[in-house]
Tab-separated table of C-alpha atoms and ligand atoms in Angstrom:
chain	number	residue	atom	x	y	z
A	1	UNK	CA	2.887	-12.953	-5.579
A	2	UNK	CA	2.736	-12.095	-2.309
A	3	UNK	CA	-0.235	-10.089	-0.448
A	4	UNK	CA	0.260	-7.307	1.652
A	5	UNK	CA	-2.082	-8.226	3.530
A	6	UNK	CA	-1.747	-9.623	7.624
A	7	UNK	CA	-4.311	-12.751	7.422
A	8	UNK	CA	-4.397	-12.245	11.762
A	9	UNK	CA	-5.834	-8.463	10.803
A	10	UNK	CA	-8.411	-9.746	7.977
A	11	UNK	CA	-9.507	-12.860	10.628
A	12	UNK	CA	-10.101	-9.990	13.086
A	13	UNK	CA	-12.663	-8.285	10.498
A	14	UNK	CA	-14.196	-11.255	9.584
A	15	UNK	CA	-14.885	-12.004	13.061
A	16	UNK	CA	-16.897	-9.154	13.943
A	17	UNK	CA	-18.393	-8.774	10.672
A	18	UNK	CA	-22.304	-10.100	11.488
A	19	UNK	CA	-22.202	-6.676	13.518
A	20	UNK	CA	-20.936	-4.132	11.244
A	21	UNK	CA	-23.867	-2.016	10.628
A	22	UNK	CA	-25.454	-2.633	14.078
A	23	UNK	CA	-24.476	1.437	15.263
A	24	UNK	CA	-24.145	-0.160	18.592
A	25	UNK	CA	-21.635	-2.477	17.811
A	26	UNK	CA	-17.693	-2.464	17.622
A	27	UNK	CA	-18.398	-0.563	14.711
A	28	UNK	CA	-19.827	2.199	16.599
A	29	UNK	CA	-17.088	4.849	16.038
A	30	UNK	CA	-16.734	3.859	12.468
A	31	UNK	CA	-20.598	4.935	12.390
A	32	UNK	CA	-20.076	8.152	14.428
A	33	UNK	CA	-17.131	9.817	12.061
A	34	UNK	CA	-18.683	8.719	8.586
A	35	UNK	CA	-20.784	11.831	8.654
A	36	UNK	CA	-17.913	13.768	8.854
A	37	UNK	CA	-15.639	12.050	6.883
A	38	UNK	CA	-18.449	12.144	3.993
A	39	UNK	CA	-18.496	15.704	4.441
A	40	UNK	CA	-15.069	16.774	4.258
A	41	UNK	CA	-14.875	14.673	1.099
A	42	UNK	CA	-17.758	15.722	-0.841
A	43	UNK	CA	-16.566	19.420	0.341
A	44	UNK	CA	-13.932	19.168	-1.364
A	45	UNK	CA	-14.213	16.490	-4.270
A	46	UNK	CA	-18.355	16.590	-4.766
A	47	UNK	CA	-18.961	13.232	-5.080
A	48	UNK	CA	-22.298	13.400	-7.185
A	49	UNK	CA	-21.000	11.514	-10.574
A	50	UNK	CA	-17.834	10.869	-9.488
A	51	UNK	CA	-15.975	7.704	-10.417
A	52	UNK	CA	-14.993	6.461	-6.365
A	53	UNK	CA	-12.456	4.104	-5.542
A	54	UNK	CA	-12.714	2.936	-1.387
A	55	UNK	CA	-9.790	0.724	-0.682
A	56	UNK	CA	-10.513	-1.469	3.215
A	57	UNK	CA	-14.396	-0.692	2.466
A	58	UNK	CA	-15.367	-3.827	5.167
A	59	UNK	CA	-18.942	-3.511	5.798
A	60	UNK	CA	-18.913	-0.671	3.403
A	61	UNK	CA	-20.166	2.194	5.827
A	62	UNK	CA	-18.277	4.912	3.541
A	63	UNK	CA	-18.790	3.003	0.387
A	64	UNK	CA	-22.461	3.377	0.844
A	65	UNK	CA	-22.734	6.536	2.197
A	66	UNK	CA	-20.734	7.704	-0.710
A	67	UNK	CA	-23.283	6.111	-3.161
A	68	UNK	CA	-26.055	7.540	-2.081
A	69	UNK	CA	-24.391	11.098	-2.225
A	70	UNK	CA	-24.505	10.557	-6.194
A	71	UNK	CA	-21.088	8.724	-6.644
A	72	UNK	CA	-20.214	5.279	-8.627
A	73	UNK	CA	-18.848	3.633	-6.278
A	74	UNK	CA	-16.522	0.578	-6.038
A	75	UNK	CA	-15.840	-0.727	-2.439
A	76	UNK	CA	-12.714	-3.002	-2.329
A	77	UNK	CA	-11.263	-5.726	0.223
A	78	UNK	CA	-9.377	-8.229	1.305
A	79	UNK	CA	-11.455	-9.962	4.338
A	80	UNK	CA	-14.390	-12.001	2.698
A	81	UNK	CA	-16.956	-11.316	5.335
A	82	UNK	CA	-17.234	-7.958	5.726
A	83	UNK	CA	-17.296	-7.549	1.542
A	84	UNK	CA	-20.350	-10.437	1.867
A	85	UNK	CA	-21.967	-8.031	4.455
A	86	UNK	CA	-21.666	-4.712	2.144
A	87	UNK	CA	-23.015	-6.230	-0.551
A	88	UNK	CA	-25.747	-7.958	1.792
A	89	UNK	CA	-26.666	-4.212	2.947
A	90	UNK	CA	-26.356	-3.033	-0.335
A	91	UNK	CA	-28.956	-4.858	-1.408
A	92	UNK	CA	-31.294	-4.874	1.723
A	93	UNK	CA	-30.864	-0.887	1.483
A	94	UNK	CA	-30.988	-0.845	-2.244
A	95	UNK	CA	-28.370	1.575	-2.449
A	96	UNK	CA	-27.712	2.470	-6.064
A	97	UNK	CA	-24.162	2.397	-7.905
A	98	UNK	CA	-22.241	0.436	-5.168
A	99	UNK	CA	-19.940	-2.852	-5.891
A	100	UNK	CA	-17.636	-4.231	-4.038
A	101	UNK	CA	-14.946	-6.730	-4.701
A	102	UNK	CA	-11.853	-8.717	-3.021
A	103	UNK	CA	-9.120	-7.542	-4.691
A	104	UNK	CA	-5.714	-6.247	-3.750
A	105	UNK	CA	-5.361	-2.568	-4.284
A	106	UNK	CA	-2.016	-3.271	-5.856
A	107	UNK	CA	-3.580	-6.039	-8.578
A	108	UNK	CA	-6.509	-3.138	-9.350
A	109	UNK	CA	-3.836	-0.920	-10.107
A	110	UNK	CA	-2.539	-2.751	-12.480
A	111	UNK	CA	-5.883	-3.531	-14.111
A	112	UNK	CA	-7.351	-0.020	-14.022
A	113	UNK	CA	-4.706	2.754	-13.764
A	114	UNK	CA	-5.649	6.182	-13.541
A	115	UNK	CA	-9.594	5.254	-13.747
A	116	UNK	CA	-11.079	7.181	-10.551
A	117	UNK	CA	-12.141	10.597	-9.609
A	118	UNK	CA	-11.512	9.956	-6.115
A	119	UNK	CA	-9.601	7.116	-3.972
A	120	UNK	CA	-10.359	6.743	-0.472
A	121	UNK	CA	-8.686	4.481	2.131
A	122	UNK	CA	-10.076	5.342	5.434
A	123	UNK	CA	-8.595	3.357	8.981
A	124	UNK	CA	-7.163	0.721	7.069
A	125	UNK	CA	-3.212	1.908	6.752
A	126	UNK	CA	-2.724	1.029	9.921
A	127	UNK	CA	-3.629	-2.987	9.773
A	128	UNK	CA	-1.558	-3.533	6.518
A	129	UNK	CA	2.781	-5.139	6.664
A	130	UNK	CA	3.247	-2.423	3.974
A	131	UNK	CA	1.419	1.107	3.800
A	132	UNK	CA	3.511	2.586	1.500
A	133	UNK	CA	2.514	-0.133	-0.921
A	134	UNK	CA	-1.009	0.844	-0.552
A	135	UNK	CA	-0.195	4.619	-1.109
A	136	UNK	CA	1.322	3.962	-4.172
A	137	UNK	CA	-1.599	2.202	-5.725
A	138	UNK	CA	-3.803	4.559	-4.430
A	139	UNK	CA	-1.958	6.950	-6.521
A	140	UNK	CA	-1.894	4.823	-9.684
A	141	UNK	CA	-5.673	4.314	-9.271
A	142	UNK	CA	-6.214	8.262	-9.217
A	143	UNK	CA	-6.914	9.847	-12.524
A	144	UNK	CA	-4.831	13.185	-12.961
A	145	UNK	CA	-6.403	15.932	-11.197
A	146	UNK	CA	-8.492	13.224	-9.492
A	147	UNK	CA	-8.294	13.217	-5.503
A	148	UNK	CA	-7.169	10.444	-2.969
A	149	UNK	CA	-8.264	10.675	0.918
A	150	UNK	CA	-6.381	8.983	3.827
A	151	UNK	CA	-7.395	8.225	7.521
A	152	UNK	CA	-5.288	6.801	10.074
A	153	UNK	CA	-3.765	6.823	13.863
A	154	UNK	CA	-0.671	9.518	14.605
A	155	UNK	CA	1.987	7.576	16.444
A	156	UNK	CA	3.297	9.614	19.577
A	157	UNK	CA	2.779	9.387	23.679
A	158	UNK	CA	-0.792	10.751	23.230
A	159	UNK	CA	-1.875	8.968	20.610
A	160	UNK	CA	-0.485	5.755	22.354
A	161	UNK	CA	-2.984	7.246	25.599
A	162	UNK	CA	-5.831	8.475	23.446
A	163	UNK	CA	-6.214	5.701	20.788
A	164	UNK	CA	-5.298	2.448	22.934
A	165	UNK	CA	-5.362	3.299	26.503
A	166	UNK	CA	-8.142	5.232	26.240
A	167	UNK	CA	-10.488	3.818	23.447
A	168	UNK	CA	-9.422	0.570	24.027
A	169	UNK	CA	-9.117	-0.083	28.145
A	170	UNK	CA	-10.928	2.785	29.661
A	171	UNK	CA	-13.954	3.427	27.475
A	172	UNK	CA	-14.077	0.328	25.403
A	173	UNK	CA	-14.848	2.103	22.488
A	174	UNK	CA	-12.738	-0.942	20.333
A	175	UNK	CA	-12.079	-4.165	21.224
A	176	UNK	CA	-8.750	-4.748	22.913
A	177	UNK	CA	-6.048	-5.223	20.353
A	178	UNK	CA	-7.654	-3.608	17.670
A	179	UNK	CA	-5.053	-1.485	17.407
A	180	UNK	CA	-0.967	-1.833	17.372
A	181	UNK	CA	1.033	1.424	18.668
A	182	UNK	CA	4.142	0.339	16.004
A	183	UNK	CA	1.710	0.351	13.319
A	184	UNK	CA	0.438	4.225	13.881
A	185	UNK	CA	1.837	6.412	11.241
A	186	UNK	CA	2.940	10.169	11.331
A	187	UNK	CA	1.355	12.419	9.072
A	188	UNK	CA	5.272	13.033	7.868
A	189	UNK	CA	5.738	9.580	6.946
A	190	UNK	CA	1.952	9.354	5.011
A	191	UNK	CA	2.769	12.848	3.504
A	192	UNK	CA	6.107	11.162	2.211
A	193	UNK	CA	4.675	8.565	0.864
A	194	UNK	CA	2.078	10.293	-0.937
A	195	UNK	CA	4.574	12.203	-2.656
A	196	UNK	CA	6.236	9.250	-3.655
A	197	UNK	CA	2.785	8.437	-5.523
A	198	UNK	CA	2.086	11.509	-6.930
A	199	UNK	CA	-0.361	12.582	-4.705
A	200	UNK	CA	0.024	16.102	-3.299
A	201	UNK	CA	-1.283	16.522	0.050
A	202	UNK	CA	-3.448	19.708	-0.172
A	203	UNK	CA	-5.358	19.577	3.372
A	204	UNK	CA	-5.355	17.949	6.927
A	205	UNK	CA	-8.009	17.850	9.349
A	206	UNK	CA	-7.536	15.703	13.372
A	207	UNK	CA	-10.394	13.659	14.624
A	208	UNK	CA	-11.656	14.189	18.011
A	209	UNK	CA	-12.973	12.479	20.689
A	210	UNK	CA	-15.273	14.497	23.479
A	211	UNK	CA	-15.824	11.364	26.193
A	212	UNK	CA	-18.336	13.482	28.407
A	213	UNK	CA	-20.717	13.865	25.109
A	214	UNK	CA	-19.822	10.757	23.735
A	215	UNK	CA	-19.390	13.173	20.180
A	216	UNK	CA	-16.741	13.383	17.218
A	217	UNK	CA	-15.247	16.368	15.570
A	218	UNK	CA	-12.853	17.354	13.134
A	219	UNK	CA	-10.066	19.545	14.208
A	220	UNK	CA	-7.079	21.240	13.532
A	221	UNK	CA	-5.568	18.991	15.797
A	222	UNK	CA	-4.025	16.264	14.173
A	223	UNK	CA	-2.437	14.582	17.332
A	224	UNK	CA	-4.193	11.401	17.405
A	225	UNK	CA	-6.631	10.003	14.648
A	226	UNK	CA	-6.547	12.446	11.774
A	227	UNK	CA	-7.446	12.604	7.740
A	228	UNK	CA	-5.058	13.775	4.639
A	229	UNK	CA	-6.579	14.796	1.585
A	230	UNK	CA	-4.215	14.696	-1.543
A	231	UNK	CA	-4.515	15.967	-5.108
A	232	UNK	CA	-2.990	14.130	-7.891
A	233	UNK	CA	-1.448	16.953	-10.123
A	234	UNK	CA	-3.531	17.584	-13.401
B	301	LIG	N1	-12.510	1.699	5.613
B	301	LIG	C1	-13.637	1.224	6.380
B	301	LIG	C2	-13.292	0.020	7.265
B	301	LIG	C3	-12.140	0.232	8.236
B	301	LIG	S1	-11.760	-1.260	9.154
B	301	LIG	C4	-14.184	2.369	7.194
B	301	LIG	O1	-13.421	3.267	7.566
B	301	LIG	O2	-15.380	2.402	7.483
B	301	LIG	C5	-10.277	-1.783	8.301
B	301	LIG	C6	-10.566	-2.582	7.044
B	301	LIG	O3	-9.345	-2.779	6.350
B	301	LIG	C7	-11.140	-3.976	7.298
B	301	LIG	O4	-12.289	-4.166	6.531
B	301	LIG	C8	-10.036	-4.925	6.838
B	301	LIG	O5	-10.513	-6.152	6.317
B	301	LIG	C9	-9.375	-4.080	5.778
B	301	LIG	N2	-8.028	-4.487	5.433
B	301	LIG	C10	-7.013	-4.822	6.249
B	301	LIG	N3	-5.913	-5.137	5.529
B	301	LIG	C11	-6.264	-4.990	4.217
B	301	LIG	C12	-5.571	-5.143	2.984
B	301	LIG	N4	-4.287	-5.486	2.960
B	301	LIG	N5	-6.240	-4.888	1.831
B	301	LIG	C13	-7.530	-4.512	1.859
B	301	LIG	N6	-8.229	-4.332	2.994
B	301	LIG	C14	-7.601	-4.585	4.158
């Protein structure tokens, strides 16, 4: 079968990997939004004793995070590195009720339908040859009336000037090339998707940037990097 999966994106991961909980690193703004990511979540799905899917974990920053707010968590990937280094920190930090495996979202689907409270798949849409694949096992993977939480890159002239001009050449927030403009996706397209899957989309919040205080917020402003929250009907 083939992976939908782009082996140049998963190199890319593994490359940088060493550095992914080092808050100075590449993986600085990944560090900067989980706080509010984790928030918005447990807000509305509380994770304590939840049953947590996070599809594109890498080094696990959400994963863990999500563990230590009470969830059982499992953290899955298809870059071996980064999965080495979650379960490396996972161990180091002896976070409780965190595993991680490499596994395609699609082939989990298939072996555990319908078996989490909550699916996550935070910045990762945007690296993968087939998004809409992804969606639809995220929705498999949700139990009914279970949750599923997106993340991703708006595609339009801002965005193109905010998330790759900007974060990429002028602030060097990313590496160059982290990013591909083609690959952005409008909330339209993810909220079609979702309800391809099942998943109702239920709430939207935008991700910004403030460069003078070097800060993260959520917004209603969903112009550039933004998260979808989606219910899967009871
Ligand atoms: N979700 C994490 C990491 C985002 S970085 C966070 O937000 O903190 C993007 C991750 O997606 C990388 O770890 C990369 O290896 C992973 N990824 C890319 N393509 C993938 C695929 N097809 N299946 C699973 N993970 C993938």
């Amino acid at each position: 079968m083939m992976t939908n999966a782009d082996p140049r994106e998963l190199a890319k991961f593994s490359e940088l990997a060493h550095r992914w909980w080092d808050t100075e690193s590449d993986f600085r703004p990944l560090h900067q939004i989980n706080p509010l990511r984790l928030d918005w979540i447990d807000g509305l799905a509380p994770l304590q004793g939840k049953r947590v899917l996070d599809v594109g974990c890498g080094g696990g920053i959400l994963a863990d995070s999500m563990a230590r707010r009470g969830a059982d968590v499992l953290g899955i990937d298809l870059a071996a590195k980064p999965l080495k280094v979650a379960q490396l920190h996972a161990i180091e930090a002896a976070t409780p009720r965190v595993a991680y495996r490499e596994v395609a979202v699609e082939a989990l689907a298939d072996e555990m339908p319908e078996a989490f409270d909550v699916v996550t798949c935070m910045e990762m849409l945007e690296h993968v040859p087939d998004p809409g694949s992804i969606v639809a096992a995220c929705g498999r993977l949700v139990k009914p009336g279970g949750w599923a939480f997106f993340s991703t890159i708006n595609r339009n002239a801002k965005a193109f000037v905010f998330a790759i001009v900007g974060a990429e050449q002028v602030l060097k927030l990313l590496p160059r090339g982290t990013h591909e403009y083609a690959k952005f996706l409008r909330p339209s397209e993810l909220a079609a998707w979702c309800r391809a899957a099942s998943l109702e989309p239920v709430s939207a919040r935008g991700l910004e940037y403030n460069p003078l205080s070097r800060r993260y917020r959520l917004s209603a402003d969903t112009s550039v990097n933004y998260l979808v929250a989606c219910r899967k009907p009871a």
